[in-house]
Coordinates of C-alpha atoms in Angstrom, one line a residue:
M130 CA 35.4 -97.1 16.2
N131 CA 37.2 -100.0 14.6
K132 CA 35.2 -102.8 13.2
R133 CA 36.6 -106.1 12.5
F134 CA 35.3 -108.0 9.5
P135 CA 34.1 -111.5 10.3
P136 CA 36.3 -114.3 8.8
L137 CA 35.1 -115.9 5.7
P138 CA 33.4 -119.3 6.0
P139 CA 35.7 -122.2 5.0
V140 CA 33.6 -122.9 1.9
W141 CA 33.8 -119.3 0.6
R142 CA 37.5 -119.2 1.5
K143 CA 38.1 -122.3 -0.6
Q144 CA 36.2 -120.9 -3.5
L145 CA 38.0 -117.6 -3.3
T146 CA 41.4 -119.2 -3.3
L147 CA 40.4 -121.6 -6.1
G148 CA 39.3 -118.7 -8.1
L149 CA 42.5 -116.8 -7.6
A150 CA 44.4 -120.0 -8.6
S151 CA 42.2 -120.2 -11.8
L152 CA 43.0 -116.5 -12.5
C153 CA 46.7 -117.3 -12.2
Y154 CA 46.2 -120.2 -14.6
L155 CA 44.7 -117.9 -17.2
L156 CA 47.4 -115.1 -16.7
T157 CA 50.3 -117.5 -17.0
G158 CA 48.7 -119.1 -20.1
W159 CA 48.2 -115.6 -21.6
V160 CA 51.8 -114.6 -20.9
G161 CA 53.0 -117.8 -22.5
Q162 CA 50.9 -117.2 -25.6
T163 CA 52.0 -113.7 -25.8
L164 CA 55.8 -114.1 -25.3
F165 CA 56.5 -117.7 -26.3
S166 CA 53.9 -118.5 -28.9
L167 CA 54.4 -120.8 -31.9
H168 CA 52.0 -121.9 -34.6
P169 CA 49.0 -122.3 -33.9
A170 CA 48.9 -119.2 -31.7
N171 CA 47.9 -121.2 -28.7
I172 CA 51.0 -123.4 -28.8
T173 CA 53.9 -122.1 -26.6
L174 CA 57.5 -122.9 -25.8
I175 CA 56.5 -123.3 -22.1
W176 CA 53.1 -124.0 -20.6
L177 CA 53.1 -123.0 -16.9
P178 CA 49.3 -123.7 -16.6
S179 CA 50.2 -127.4 -16.6
G180 CA 52.0 -126.9 -13.3
I181 CA 49.3 -124.6 -11.8
A182 CA 46.7 -127.2 -12.8
L183 CA 48.6 -129.9 -10.7
I184 CA 48.9 -127.6 -7.7
M185 CA 45.2 -126.8 -7.9
L186 CA 44.4 -130.5 -7.8
L187 CA 46.9 -131.1 -5.0
N188 CA 45.3 -128.4 -2.9
W189 CA 41.6 -128.6 -3.8
G190 CA 41.1 -132.0 -5.3
M191 CA 38.6 -132.8 -8.1
T192 CA 36.8 -129.6 -7.4
S193 CA 39.4 -127.9 -9.6
L194 CA 38.7 -130.0 -12.7
L195 CA 35.9 -127.7 -14.0
W196 CA 38.0 -124.6 -13.4
I197 CA 41.0 -126.1 -15.2
W198 CA 38.8 -127.2 -18.2
L199 CA 37.3 -123.8 -18.4
G200 CA 40.7 -122.1 -18.2
S201 CA 42.1 -124.2 -20.9
F202 CA 39.2 -123.7 -23.1
L203 CA 39.4 -119.9 -22.9
L204 CA 43.1 -120.0 -23.5
N205 CA 42.9 -122.2 -26.5
V206 CA 39.7 -121.0 -28.2
G207 CA 41.4 -117.9 -29.8
G208 CA 44.2 -119.8 -31.5
M209 CA 42.0 -122.7 -32.5
T210 CA 39.0 -120.9 -34.0
V211 CA 38.9 -121.2 -37.8
E212 CA 36.8 -118.9 -39.8
G213 CA 33.9 -120.6 -41.4
A214 CA 34.2 -123.7 -39.2
L215 CA 33.1 -122.6 -35.8
P216 CA 31.4 -125.7 -34.5
S217 CA 34.4 -127.9 -35.5
S218 CA 36.8 -125.4 -33.9
L219 CA 34.9 -125.3 -30.6
G220 CA 34.7 -129.2 -30.6
H221 CA 38.5 -129.5 -31.1
T222 CA 39.0 -126.7 -28.5
A223 CA 36.8 -128.5 -26.0
I224 CA 38.8 -131.7 -26.6
A225 CA 42.1 -129.9 -26.1
A226 CA 40.7 -128.5 -22.8
L227 CA 39.6 -131.9 -21.8
I228 CA 43.1 -133.4 -22.4
D229 CA 44.6 -130.5 -20.5
T230 CA 42.3 -131.4 -17.6
L231 CA 42.8 -135.1 -17.6
A232 CA 46.7 -135.0 -17.7
P233 CA 47.0 -133.3 -14.2
A234 CA 44.2 -135.5 -12.9
L235 CA 46.3 -138.6 -13.8
A236 CA 49.4 -137.0 -12.4
L237 CA 47.5 -136.4 -9.1
Y238 CA 46.4 -140.0 -9.0
L239 CA 49.9 -141.3 -9.6
L240 CA 51.5 -138.9 -7.0
R241 CA 49.0 -139.9 -4.3
R242 CA 49.5 -143.5 -5.2
F243 CA 53.3 -143.7 -5.3
L244 CA 54.6 -140.4 -3.9
P245 CA 52.1 -139.5 -1.1
L246 CA 54.5 -137.5 1.1
G247 CA 55.7 -135.4 -1.8
T248 CA 59.3 -134.6 -2.8
R249 CA 61.4 -134.6 0.4
N250 CA 64.8 -135.4 -1.1
A251 CA 66.6 -135.6 -4.4
N252 CA 65.7 -139.3 -4.9
D253 CA 62.0 -138.3 -5.0
L254 CA 62.7 -135.9 -7.9
I255 CA 63.0 -138.9 -10.3
K256 CA 59.6 -140.2 -9.2
L257 CA 58.1 -136.7 -9.6
V258 CA 59.4 -136.4 -13.1
L259 CA 58.1 -139.9 -14.1
L260 CA 54.6 -139.7 -12.2
A261 CA 53.7 -136.0 -12.7
G262 CA 55.6 -135.5 -15.9
V263 CA 56.7 -138.3 -18.3
V264 CA 53.6 -140.6 -18.0
P265 CA 50.7 -138.2 -18.0
I266 CA 52.4 -135.6 -20.3
S267 CA 53.4 -138.3 -22.9
I268 CA 49.8 -139.3 -23.2
S269 CA 48.5 -135.8 -23.3
S270 CA 51.1 -134.7 -25.8
L271 CA 50.1 -137.5 -28.2
L272 CA 46.4 -136.8 -27.8
L273 CA 46.8 -133.0 -28.2
T274 CA 48.9 -133.5 -31.4
W275 CA 46.5 -135.9 -33.0
N276 CA 43.6 -133.4 -32.1
L277 CA 45.5 -130.7 -34.1
V278 CA 46.1 -133.1 -37.0
L279 CA 42.4 -134.1 -37.2
G280 CA 41.4 -130.5 -37.0
H281 CA 43.8 -129.7 -39.8
Y282 CA 45.7 -127.2 -37.7
I283 CA 49.0 -128.9 -38.5
A284 CA 50.2 -131.3 -41.2
G285 CA 50.3 -135.0 -40.4
S286 CA 54.0 -135.0 -41.0
A287 CA 54.6 -132.5 -38.3
W288 CA 53.0 -134.5 -35.5
V289 CA 56.2 -135.9 -34.0
A290 CA 57.9 -132.4 -33.7
M291 CA 54.6 -131.0 -32.3
A292 CA 54.3 -133.8 -29.7
K293 CA 57.9 -133.2 -28.6
M294 CA 57.2 -129.5 -28.1
F295 CA 54.0 -130.2 -26.2
F296 CA 55.9 -132.6 -24.0
L297 CA 58.8 -130.3 -23.2
A298 CA 56.6 -127.3 -22.6
D299 CA 54.2 -129.0 -20.2
I300 CA 56.8 -130.9 -18.3
L301 CA 58.9 -127.9 -17.8
G302 CA 55.9 -125.9 -16.6
I303 CA 55.2 -128.6 -14.1
I304 CA 58.7 -128.6 -12.7
L305 CA 59.0 -124.9 -12.5
V306 CA 55.6 -124.3 -10.7
Y307 CA 56.0 -127.4 -8.5
Q308 CA 59.3 -126.2 -7.3
I309 CA 57.9 -122.9 -6.3
H310 CA 55.0 -124.6 -4.6
T311 CA 57.2 -126.8 -2.5
G312 CA 59.5 -123.9 -1.7
W313 CA 56.5 -121.9 -0.4
Q314 CA 55.5 -124.7 1.9
D315 CA 58.9 -124.4 3.7
P316 CA 58.3 -122.9 7.2
H317 CA 61.1 -120.5 6.6
A318 CA 60.1 -119.7 2.9
L319 CA 60.4 -115.9 3.3
R320 CA 63.3 -115.8 5.7
I321 CA 66.3 -113.7 4.6
V322 CA 69.5 -114.3 6.6
R323 CA 71.5 -111.7 4.7
L324 CA 70.1 -109.3 2.1
R325 CA 73.2 -109.7 0.0
H326 CA 72.3 -113.3 -0.5
L327 CA 69.5 -112.0 -2.7
V328 CA 70.9 -108.8 -4.1
L329 CA 74.3 -110.2 -5.3
P330 CA 72.9 -113.3 -7.2
L331 CA 70.1 -111.2 -8.8
A332 CA 72.8 -108.7 -10.0
G333 CA 75.0 -111.6 -11.1
L334 CA 72.3 -113.3 -13.1
S335 CA 71.1 -110.0 -14.7
L336 CA 74.7 -109.1 -15.6
F337 CA 75.4 -112.6 -17.2
G338 CA 72.1 -112.3 -19.1
I339 CA 72.8 -108.8 -20.4
L340 CA 76.3 -109.3 -21.4
G341 CA 75.5 -112.7 -22.8
L342 CA 73.0 -111.4 -25.2
G343 CA 74.2 -107.7 -25.6
T344 CA 77.9 -108.4 -26.3
Q345 CA 77.5 -111.7 -28.3
S346 CA 79.2 -113.5 -25.4
S347 CA 76.5 -116.0 -25.4
W348 CA 78.6 -118.5 -23.5
L349 CA 77.9 -116.5 -20.3
I350 CA 74.4 -118.0 -20.4
Y351 CA 75.9 -121.4 -19.4
L352 CA 77.2 -119.8 -16.2
M353 CA 73.7 -119.0 -15.0
P354 CA 72.8 -122.5 -13.7
P355 CA 76.1 -122.9 -11.7
L356 CA 75.3 -119.5 -10.1
L357 CA 71.9 -120.8 -9.1
I358 CA 73.4 -123.9 -7.7
I359 CA 75.7 -121.8 -5.5
L360 CA 72.6 -119.7 -4.5
A361 CA 70.9 -123.0 -3.3
F362 CA 73.3 -122.9 -0.3
E363 CA 72.5 -119.3 0.6
V364 CA 68.8 -118.7 0.4
S365 CA 65.5 -120.6 1.1
R366 CA 64.0 -123.0 -1.4
F367 CA 61.3 -120.5 -2.2
Y368 CA 63.6 -117.7 -3.2
L369 CA 65.8 -120.2 -5.2
S370 CA 62.8 -121.5 -7.1
I371 CA 61.8 -117.8 -8.0
F372 CA 65.2 -117.0 -9.3
S373 CA 65.5 -120.3 -11.1
G374 CA 62.1 -119.8 -12.8
L375 CA 62.8 -116.3 -13.8
T376 CA 66.3 -117.3 -15.3
M377 CA 64.8 -120.2 -17.3
L378 CA 62.0 -117.9 -18.6
F379 CA 64.6 -115.4 -19.6
I380 CA 66.6 -118.0 -21.6
I381 CA 63.4 -119.2 -23.3
L382 CA 62.3 -115.7 -24.1
A383 CA 65.7 -114.8 -25.5
T384 CA 65.8 -117.9 -27.7
A385 CA 62.2 -117.2 -29.0
H386 CA 63.6 -113.8 -30.2
G387 CA 66.6 -115.3 -32.0
L388 CA 69.2 -114.5 -29.2
G389 CA 71.5 -116.7 -27.1
P390 CA 73.7 -119.8 -27.7
F391 CA 71.0 -122.2 -28.9
I392 CA 70.2 -120.6 -32.3
H393 CA 70.5 -123.1 -35.2
L394 CA 69.5 -123.3 -38.8
T395 CA 66.1 -124.6 -38.1
P396 CA 63.6 -123.5 -35.4
E397 CA 63.1 -127.2 -34.4
E398 CA 66.8 -127.7 -33.6
T399 CA 67.0 -124.4 -31.7
N400 CA 63.9 -125.0 -29.6
T401 CA 64.9 -128.7 -28.8
E402 CA 68.4 -127.8 -27.7
M403 CA 67.3 -124.7 -25.6
M404 CA 64.4 -126.7 -24.0
A405 CA 66.8 -129.6 -23.2
F406 CA 69.3 -127.2 -21.5
V407 CA 66.5 -125.4 -19.5
F408 CA 64.9 -128.7 -18.4
S409 CA 68.2 -130.3 -17.3
S410 CA 69.2 -127.1 -15.6
T411 CA 65.9 -126.8 -13.7
L412 CA 66.1 -130.5 -12.6
T413 CA 69.6 -130.1 -11.4
I414 CA 68.9 -126.9 -9.3
F415 CA 65.7 -128.5 -7.9
G416 CA 67.5 -131.6 -7.0
V417 CA 70.3 -129.7 -5.3
S418 CA 67.8 -127.7 -3.3
L419 CA 66.0 -130.8 -2.2
Q420 CA 69.3 -132.5 -1.2
R421 CA 70.3 -129.4 0.8
A422 CA 66.9 -129.4 2.6
Q423 CA 67.3 -133.1 3.5
L424 CA 70.8 -132.4 4.9
H425 CA 69.3 -129.5 6.9
R426 CA 66.6 -131.8 8.3
T427 CA 69.0 -134.5 9.1
E428 CA 71.2 -132.0 11.0
Q429 CA 68.2 -130.7 12.9
D430 CA 67.1 -134.2 13.8
K431 CA 70.6 -135.0 15.0
Q432 CA 70.6 -131.9 17.1
T433 CA 67.2 -132.7 18.5
A434 CA 68.2 -136.2 19.3
E435 CA 71.3 -135.0 21.2
K436 CA 69.3 -132.4 23.1
Q437 CA 66.7 -135.0 24.1
A438 CA 69.5 -137.3 25.2
S439 CA 71.0 -134.7 27.4
Y440 CA 67.9 -133.2 28.9
D441 CA 65.3 -134.3 31.4
P442 CA 61.9 -134.2 29.8
L443 CA 60.0 -133.7 33.1
S444 CA 62.0 -130.7 34.4
G445 CA 63.4 -129.3 31.2
L446 CA 66.9 -129.2 32.9
L447 CA 70.1 -131.1 32.0
N448 CA 70.1 -134.8 33.1
R449 CA 73.1 -136.5 34.5
R450 CA 74.4 -137.5 31.1
G451 CA 74.4 -133.9 29.9
F452 CA 75.4 -132.4 33.3
M453 CA 78.7 -134.3 33.9
P454 CA 80.6 -133.4 30.7
T455 CA 79.5 -129.8 31.2
L456 CA 80.8 -129.8 34.7
A457 CA 84.1 -131.4 33.6
R458 CA 84.6 -128.7 30.9
L459 CA 84.7 -126.1 33.7
D460 CA 87.9 -127.6 35.1
N461 CA 89.7 -126.7 31.9
Q462 CA 88.5 -123.1 31.8
G463 CA 90.1 -122.0 35.1
R464 CA 86.9 -120.3 36.3
R465 CA 85.7 -120.1 39.9
Y466 CA 82.4 -121.9 40.7
C467 CA 80.4 -123.6 43.4
V468 CA 78.5 -126.9 43.1
A469 CA 75.3 -127.3 45.0
M470 CA 73.1 -130.5 45.5
L471 CA 69.3 -130.0 46.3
D472 CA 67.1 -132.7 47.4
I473 CA 63.3 -132.5 48.0
D474 CA 62.5 -133.5 51.6
N475 CA 60.2 -136.5 52.2
F476 CA 59.6 -137.0 48.5
K477 CA 58.7 -140.6 48.9
S478 CA 55.9 -139.8 51.2
I479 CA 54.6 -137.1 48.7
N480 CA 54.4 -139.8 46.1
D481 CA 52.8 -142.4 48.5
N482 CA 50.3 -140.0 49.9
H483 CA 49.3 -137.9 46.9
G484 CA 50.5 -139.9 43.9
H485 CA 53.2 -139.6 41.3
R486 CA 51.2 -137.0 39.3
V487 CA 51.6 -134.6 42.3
G488 CA 55.2 -135.7 42.8
D489 CA 55.9 -134.8 39.2
R490 CA 54.3 -131.4 39.7
V491 CA 56.6 -130.7 42.7
I492 CA 59.6 -131.5 40.6
Q493 CA 58.4 -129.2 37.8
I494 CA 57.7 -126.4 40.3
L495 CA 61.1 -126.7 41.8
A496 CA 62.8 -126.8 38.4
Q497 CA 61.0 -123.6 37.5
I498 CA 62.1 -121.9 40.7
I499 CA 65.7 -122.9 40.0
H500 CA 65.4 -121.6 36.5
N501 CA 64.0 -118.2 37.6
R502 CA 66.6 -117.7 40.4
C503 CA 69.7 -118.8 38.7
R504 CA 71.7 -116.6 36.2
S505 CA 72.3 -117.2 32.6
Q506 CA 75.9 -118.6 33.0
D507 CA 74.8 -121.1 35.8
I508 CA 74.3 -124.7 35.0
T509 CA 71.2 -126.5 36.3
A510 CA 70.3 -130.2 36.2
R511 CA 68.1 -132.8 37.5
I512 CA 70.5 -135.8 38.2
G513 CA 68.2 -138.1 40.0
G514 CA 64.5 -138.7 41.0
E515 CA 64.3 -135.8 43.4
E516 CA 67.9 -134.7 43.4
F517 CA 69.0 -131.5 41.6
A518 CA 72.5 -130.1 40.9
L519 CA 73.6 -126.4 40.4
V520 CA 76.8 -125.0 39.2
L521 CA 77.1 -121.4 40.1
V522 CA 79.7 -120.0 37.8
D523 CA 81.8 -116.8 38.5
I524 CA 80.1 -116.2 41.8
A525 CA 81.5 -114.5 44.8
P526 CA 81.5 -116.6 48.0
D527 CA 79.2 -114.2 49.8
E528 CA 76.6 -114.5 47.0
V529 CA 76.2 -118.3 47.1
E530 CA 74.1 -118.6 50.3
P531 CA 71.6 -115.8 49.4
L532 CA 70.9 -117.3 46.0
L533 CA 70.5 -120.9 47.4
E534 CA 68.3 -119.4 50.2
A535 CA 66.1 -117.7 47.7
I536 CA 65.5 -121.0 46.1
R537 CA 64.8 -122.8 49.4
S538 CA 62.5 -120.2 50.8
T539 CA 60.6 -119.8 47.6
L540 CA 59.5 -123.4 47.6
A541 CA 59.0 -123.6 51.3
N542 CA 56.5 -120.7 51.2
M543 CA 54.7 -122.0 48.1
S544 CA 51.4 -123.7 48.5
I545 CA 50.8 -126.6 46.1
V546 CA 47.2 -127.6 45.4
A547 CA 47.0 -131.6 45.6
E548 CA 43.4 -132.6 45.0
Q549 CA 41.5 -131.6 48.2
Q550 CA 44.6 -130.7 50.1
T551 CA 47.3 -127.9 50.2
L552 CA 50.7 -129.2 50.1
Y553 CA 53.9 -127.6 51.3
C554 CA 57.3 -128.8 50.3
T555 CA 60.9 -128.1 51.5
I556 CA 64.3 -128.9 50.2
S557 CA 67.7 -129.5 51.7
I558 CA 70.8 -128.1 50.1
G559 CA 74.5 -128.8 50.3
W560 CA 77.3 -127.0 48.5
A561 CA 81.0 -126.9 48.0
D562 CA 83.4 -124.2 46.5
S563 CA 86.1 -124.7 43.8
A564 CA 88.5 -122.6 45.8
S565 CA 89.4 -125.8 47.5
G566 CA 91.2 -126.8 44.4
H567 CA 89.3 -129.9 43.7
D568 CA 87.8 -130.9 40.3
G569 CA 84.1 -130.7 39.5
E570 CA 83.3 -134.4 40.2
T571 CA 84.9 -134.2 43.6
L572 CA 83.1 -130.9 44.4
L573 CA 79.8 -132.7 43.5
H574 CA 80.7 -135.4 46.0
H575 CA 81.5 -132.9 48.7
A576 CA 78.2 -131.1 48.0
D577 CA 76.5 -134.5 48.4
L578 CA 78.1 -135.0 51.7
A579 CA 77.0 -131.5 52.8
L580 CA 73.5 -132.3 51.7
Y581 CA 73.6 -135.5 53.9
Q582 CA 74.5 -133.2 56.8
A583 CA 71.6 -131.0 56.0
K584 CA 69.2 -133.9 56.1
S585 CA 70.6 -135.2 59.3
A586 CA 70.3 -131.8 60.9
G587 CA 66.6 -131.7 60.4
K588 CA 66.1 -130.9 56.7
N589 CA 64.9 -127.7 55.0
R590 CA 68.3 -126.1 55.5
I591 CA 71.5 -125.1 53.6
V592 CA 75.0 -126.6 54.6
A593 CA 78.2 -125.6 53.2
F594 CA 81.0 -128.4 52.9
S595 CA 83.8 -128.0 55.2
G596 CA 86.6 -130.4 54.7

């Protein structure tokens, strides 16, 4: 017997996801300190926890502050503990964790104040960098550096270089993680149109990286960002952000181990040039992905607007504006077709006696019957208040009457509940065949004349035009 586990209460679910995010904060920090560490050991070339902290605050608000402080403290305490000066070391570690907590909190405030809708296009990227990066990270970098100087972890003369490294490492961590976060929010984040769009770029990036480092052809590293830009037009933003992040981490890791095109005489020159390249490349790729997403939304909005302009919102069928050009195009295709006009009998009395709400319901029911009875190649439209038009494409003459009769009889035999009464409705139909050699607009007029004959003959019937 299968038992379904009850869903977690919202509070528990929030704490669980927040705990997982905190674990991710710790893991990325540990990876950074393991693979990209400088001196002291808690200083790294890239600090991904800065981006994760911002995402935690964006999703769970100020509840995340304690988790961020605790995660930062645990990551920093090992590298900042000095033997024989434990109280002082713990104090400076706590201050560093506090600074790591206040920086994303300031970034959150600025983003909510000046960029409340997030990054929707390339123009928003500049605001993101300033609000979530330059302003809060500049402040935190200076404070973290002076905390190290006061704790005698670094010499006072090294504070400028250390502040610069803090700034680049933290702001790059924010951009890389934020890019992945926005990509994940895309409704089609995991969609893969063609598998080769993922396999080929991954193979290309790997090949450039291996050849660039293994054969001393380090110039191949410079081809990786252009390949990612091309990839921006083939995959979703989420996959692009993953490829971009892994590529940039690869370049940073290679540089940290003395490989790649950025190696200079001094570590400071090496790290500065490499970080500048990685940062500019990341921003460019992120900006291209945002611009592509904006163009995609614009195209979708255009298509939606065109569809809304051509379709009747009540029935869901084409309106006259959408129907007439479609009918005219058939004349250039040389296909045989019939045009039919349908009109609900006594529709005015239905509205007068039962109200427009019931009248709208009758229109919707007839539209559904037409949709169900017609074939996929047929064209259906509501061209007036209670008037409908059908174009039956590639249909034999002996098949027209049975199809129209199926529509007429289905509605005539259907009971429609209108408040306390049961309502029965009928339709009259007139139709004309393109075998006469006339164009679509003329056939529509002929079908209208046949419809008038059906009305005059007593309604609830089908009449074919006979010229």
